[in-house]
CSV table of C-alpha atoms in Angstrom, one decimal:
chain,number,residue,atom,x,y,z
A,284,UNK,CA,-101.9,-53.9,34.9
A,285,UNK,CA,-103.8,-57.0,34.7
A,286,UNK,CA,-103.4,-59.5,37.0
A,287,UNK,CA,-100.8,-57.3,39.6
A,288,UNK,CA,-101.4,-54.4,41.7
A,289,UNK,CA,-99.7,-51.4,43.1
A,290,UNK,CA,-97.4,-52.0,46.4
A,291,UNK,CA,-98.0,-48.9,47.3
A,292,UNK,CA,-100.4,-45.5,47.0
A,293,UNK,CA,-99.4,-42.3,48.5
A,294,UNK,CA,-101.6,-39.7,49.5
A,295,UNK,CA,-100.4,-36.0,50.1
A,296,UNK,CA,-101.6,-33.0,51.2
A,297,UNK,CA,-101.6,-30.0,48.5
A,298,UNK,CA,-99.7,-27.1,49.9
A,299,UNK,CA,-101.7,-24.2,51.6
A,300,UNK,CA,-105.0,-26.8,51.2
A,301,UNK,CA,-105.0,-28.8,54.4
A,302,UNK,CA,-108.5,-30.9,52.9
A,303,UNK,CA,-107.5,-31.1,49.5
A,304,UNK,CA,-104.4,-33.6,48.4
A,305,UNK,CA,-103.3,-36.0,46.0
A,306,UNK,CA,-103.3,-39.5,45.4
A,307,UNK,CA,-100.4,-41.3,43.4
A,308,UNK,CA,-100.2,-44.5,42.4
A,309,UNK,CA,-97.7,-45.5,39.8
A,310,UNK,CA,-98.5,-43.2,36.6
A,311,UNK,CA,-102.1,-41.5,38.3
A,312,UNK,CA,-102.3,-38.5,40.2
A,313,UNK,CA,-105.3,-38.3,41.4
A,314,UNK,CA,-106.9,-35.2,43.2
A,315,UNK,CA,-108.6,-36.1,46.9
A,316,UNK,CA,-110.4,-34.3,49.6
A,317,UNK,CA,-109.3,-35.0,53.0
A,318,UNK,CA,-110.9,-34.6,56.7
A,319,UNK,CA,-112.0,-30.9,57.6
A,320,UNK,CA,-108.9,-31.1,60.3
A,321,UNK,CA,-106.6,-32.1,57.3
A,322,UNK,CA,-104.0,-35.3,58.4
A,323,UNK,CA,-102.9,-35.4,61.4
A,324,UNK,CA,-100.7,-38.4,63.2
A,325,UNK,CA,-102.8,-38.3,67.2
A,326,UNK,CA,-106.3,-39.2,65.4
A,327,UNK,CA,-109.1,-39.5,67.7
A,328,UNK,CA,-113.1,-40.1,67.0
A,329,UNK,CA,-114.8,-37.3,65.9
A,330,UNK,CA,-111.8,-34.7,65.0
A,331,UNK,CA,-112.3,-34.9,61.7
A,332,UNK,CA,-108.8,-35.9,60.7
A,333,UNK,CA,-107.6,-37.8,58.3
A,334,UNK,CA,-105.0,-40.2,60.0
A,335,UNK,CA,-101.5,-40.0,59.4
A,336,UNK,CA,-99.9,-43.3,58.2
A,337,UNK,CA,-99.0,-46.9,56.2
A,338,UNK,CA,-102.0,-48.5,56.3
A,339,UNK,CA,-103.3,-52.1,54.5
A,340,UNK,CA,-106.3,-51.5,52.3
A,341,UNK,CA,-108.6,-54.2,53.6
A,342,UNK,CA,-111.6,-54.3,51.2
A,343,UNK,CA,-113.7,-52.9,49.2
A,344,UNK,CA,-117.7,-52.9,50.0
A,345,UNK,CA,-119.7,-51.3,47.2
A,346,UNK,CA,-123.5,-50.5,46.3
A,347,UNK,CA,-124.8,-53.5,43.8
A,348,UNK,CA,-128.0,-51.6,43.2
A,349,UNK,CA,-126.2,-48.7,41.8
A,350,UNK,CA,-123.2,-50.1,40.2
A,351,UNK,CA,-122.0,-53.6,38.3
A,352,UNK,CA,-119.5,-55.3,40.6
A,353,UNK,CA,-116.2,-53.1,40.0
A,354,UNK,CA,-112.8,-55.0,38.5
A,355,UNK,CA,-110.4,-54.9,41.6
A,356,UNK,CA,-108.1,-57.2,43.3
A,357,UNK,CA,-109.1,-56.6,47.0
A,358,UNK,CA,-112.0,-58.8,48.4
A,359,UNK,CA,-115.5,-57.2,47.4
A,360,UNK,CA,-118.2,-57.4,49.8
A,361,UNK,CA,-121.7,-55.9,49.2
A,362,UNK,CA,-123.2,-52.9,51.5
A,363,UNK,CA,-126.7,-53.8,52.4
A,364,UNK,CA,-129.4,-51.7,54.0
A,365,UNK,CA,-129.0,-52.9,57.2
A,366,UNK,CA,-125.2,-52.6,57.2
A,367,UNK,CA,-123.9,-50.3,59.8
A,368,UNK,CA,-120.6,-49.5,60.8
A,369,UNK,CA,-119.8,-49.0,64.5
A,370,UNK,CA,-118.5,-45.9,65.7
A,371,UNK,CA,-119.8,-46.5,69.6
A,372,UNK,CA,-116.3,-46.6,71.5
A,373,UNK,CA,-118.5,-48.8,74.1
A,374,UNK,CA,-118.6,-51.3,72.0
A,375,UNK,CA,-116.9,-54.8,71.6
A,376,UNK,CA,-118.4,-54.0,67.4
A,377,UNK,CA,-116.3,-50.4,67.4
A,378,UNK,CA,-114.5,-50.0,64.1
A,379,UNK,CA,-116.2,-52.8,62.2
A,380,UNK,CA,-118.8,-53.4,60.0
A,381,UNK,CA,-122.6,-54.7,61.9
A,382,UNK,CA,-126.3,-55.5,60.9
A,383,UNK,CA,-128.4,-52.9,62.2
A,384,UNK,CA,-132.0,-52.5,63.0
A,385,UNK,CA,-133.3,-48.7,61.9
A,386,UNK,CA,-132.8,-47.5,65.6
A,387,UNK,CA,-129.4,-48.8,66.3
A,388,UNK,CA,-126.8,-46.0,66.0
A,389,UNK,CA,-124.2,-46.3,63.5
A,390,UNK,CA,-122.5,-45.0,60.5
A,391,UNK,CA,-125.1,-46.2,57.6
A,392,UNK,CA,-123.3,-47.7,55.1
A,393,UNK,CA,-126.3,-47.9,52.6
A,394,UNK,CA,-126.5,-43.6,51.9
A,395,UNK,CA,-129.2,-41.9,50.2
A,396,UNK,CA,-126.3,-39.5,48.7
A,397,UNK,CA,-123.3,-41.9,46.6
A,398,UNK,CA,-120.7,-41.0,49.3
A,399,UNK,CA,-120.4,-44.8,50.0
A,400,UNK,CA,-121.5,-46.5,46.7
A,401,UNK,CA,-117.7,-47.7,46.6
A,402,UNK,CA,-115.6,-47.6,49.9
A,403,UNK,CA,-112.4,-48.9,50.3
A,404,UNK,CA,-111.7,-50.0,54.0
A,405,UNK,CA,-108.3,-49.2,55.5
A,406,UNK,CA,-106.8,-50.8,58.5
A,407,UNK,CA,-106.7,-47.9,60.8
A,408,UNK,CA,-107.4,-48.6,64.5
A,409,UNK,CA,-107.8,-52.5,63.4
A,410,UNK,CA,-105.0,-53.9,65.1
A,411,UNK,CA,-105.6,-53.5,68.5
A,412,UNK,CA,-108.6,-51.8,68.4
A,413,UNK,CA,-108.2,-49.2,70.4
A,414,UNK,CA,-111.3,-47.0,71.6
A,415,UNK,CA,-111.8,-43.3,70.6
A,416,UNK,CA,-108.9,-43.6,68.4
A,417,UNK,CA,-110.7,-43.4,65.2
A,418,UNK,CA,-113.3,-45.3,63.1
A,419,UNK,CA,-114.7,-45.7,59.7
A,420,UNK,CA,-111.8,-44.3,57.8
A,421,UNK,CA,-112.6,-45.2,54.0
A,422,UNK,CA,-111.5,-44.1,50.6
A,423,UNK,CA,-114.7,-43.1,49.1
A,424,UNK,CA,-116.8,-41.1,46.7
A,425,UNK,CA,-116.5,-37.3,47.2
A,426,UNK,CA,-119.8,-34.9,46.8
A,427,UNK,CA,-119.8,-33.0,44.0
A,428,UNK,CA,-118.6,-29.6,45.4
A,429,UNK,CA,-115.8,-31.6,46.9
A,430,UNK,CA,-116.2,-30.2,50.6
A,431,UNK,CA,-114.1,-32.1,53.1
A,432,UNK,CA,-115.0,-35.2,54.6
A,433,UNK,CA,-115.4,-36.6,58.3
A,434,UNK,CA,-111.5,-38.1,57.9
A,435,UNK,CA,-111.8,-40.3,55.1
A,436,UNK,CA,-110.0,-39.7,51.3
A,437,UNK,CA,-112.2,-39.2,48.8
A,438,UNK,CA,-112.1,-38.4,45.2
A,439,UNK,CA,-114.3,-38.6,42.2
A,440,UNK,CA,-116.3,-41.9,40.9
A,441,UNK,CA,-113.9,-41.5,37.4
A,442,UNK,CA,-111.0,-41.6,39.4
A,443,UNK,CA,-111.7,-44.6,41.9
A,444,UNK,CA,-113.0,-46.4,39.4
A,445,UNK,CA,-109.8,-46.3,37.3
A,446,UNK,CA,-107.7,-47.2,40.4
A,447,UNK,CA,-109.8,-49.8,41.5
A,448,UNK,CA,-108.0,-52.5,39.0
A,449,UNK,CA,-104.8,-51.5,40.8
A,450,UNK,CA,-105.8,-52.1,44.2
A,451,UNK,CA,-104.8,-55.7,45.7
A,452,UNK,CA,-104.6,-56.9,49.1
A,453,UNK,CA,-100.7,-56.4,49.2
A,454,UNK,CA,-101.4,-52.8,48.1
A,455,UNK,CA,-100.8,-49.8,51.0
A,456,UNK,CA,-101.8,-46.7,51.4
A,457,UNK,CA,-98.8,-43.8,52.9
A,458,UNK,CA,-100.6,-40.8,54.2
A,459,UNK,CA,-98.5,-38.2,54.7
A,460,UNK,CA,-98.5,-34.4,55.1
């Protein structure tokens, strides 16, 4: 796979398991966790959903501290402690990534836990930007007794780290029930 990447990575819902799915993408099937509300296509802040959709992957912003710089073909960025990203729908910085004193409000980027020691940004709600319609939607690291996430897809360190090679900015992401 050197040197090309995936056109396309599909993420499904396991039947009868609204937060649990799958991710394929060409010969890997990898097993996800999914939003507490499961996928659903009218995503709004705070539901818990995991959006319903063809969506760019953007980016990947990972923890430097913690890990060597990962092989991918997507941009890399490093997550800082004062990265934040904004999920005030008030906000001309809403759904994107700012520096943040310790008061500011603010998905932390830079976690205690390794939830976000790799995160792959998507472009949901990017383009417009539309308030209240949903922010910070990642692929990222799930917690060990794989319990849902806020909206996002995540799976196990093995697992993104053998799809990260893959990933390129031409690569898309279908979720779908």
């Amino acid at each position: 796979m050197a040197g090309s990447s995936f056109s396309l990575i599909r993420v499904r819902t396991r039947p009868g398991q609204r937060t649990r799915g799958v991710l394929l993408a060409g010969p890997l099937a990898i097993p996800v966790v999914l939003g507490r509300s499961g996928i659903r296509a009218n995503k709004f802040e705070g539901d818990g959903a995991t959006p319903r959709g063809r969506f760019r992957l953007l980016r990947l912003w990972w923890r430097p501290d913690r890990h060597p710089r990962p092989r991918t073909l997507l941009p890399v960025r490093r997550i800082t402690p004062d990265l934040g990203w904004c999920e005030d729908t008030a906000s001309r910085l809403y759904n994107r990534p700012f520096r943040r004193s310790a008061t500011e409000p603010g998905d932390r980027l830079w976690r205690a836990d390794h939830l976000y020691d790799f995160i792959i940004e998507i472009d949901h709600n990017t383009r417009p930007r539309v308030a209240g319609r949903g922010s910070a939607v990642f692929i990222h690291l799930a917690r060990p007794n794989r319990s849902p996430t806020a909206g996002c897809v995540a799976m196990r360190t093995r697992e993104l780290r053998r799809l990260l090679p893959g990933l390129g900015p031409k690569t898309q992401i279908a979720i779908q029930l």
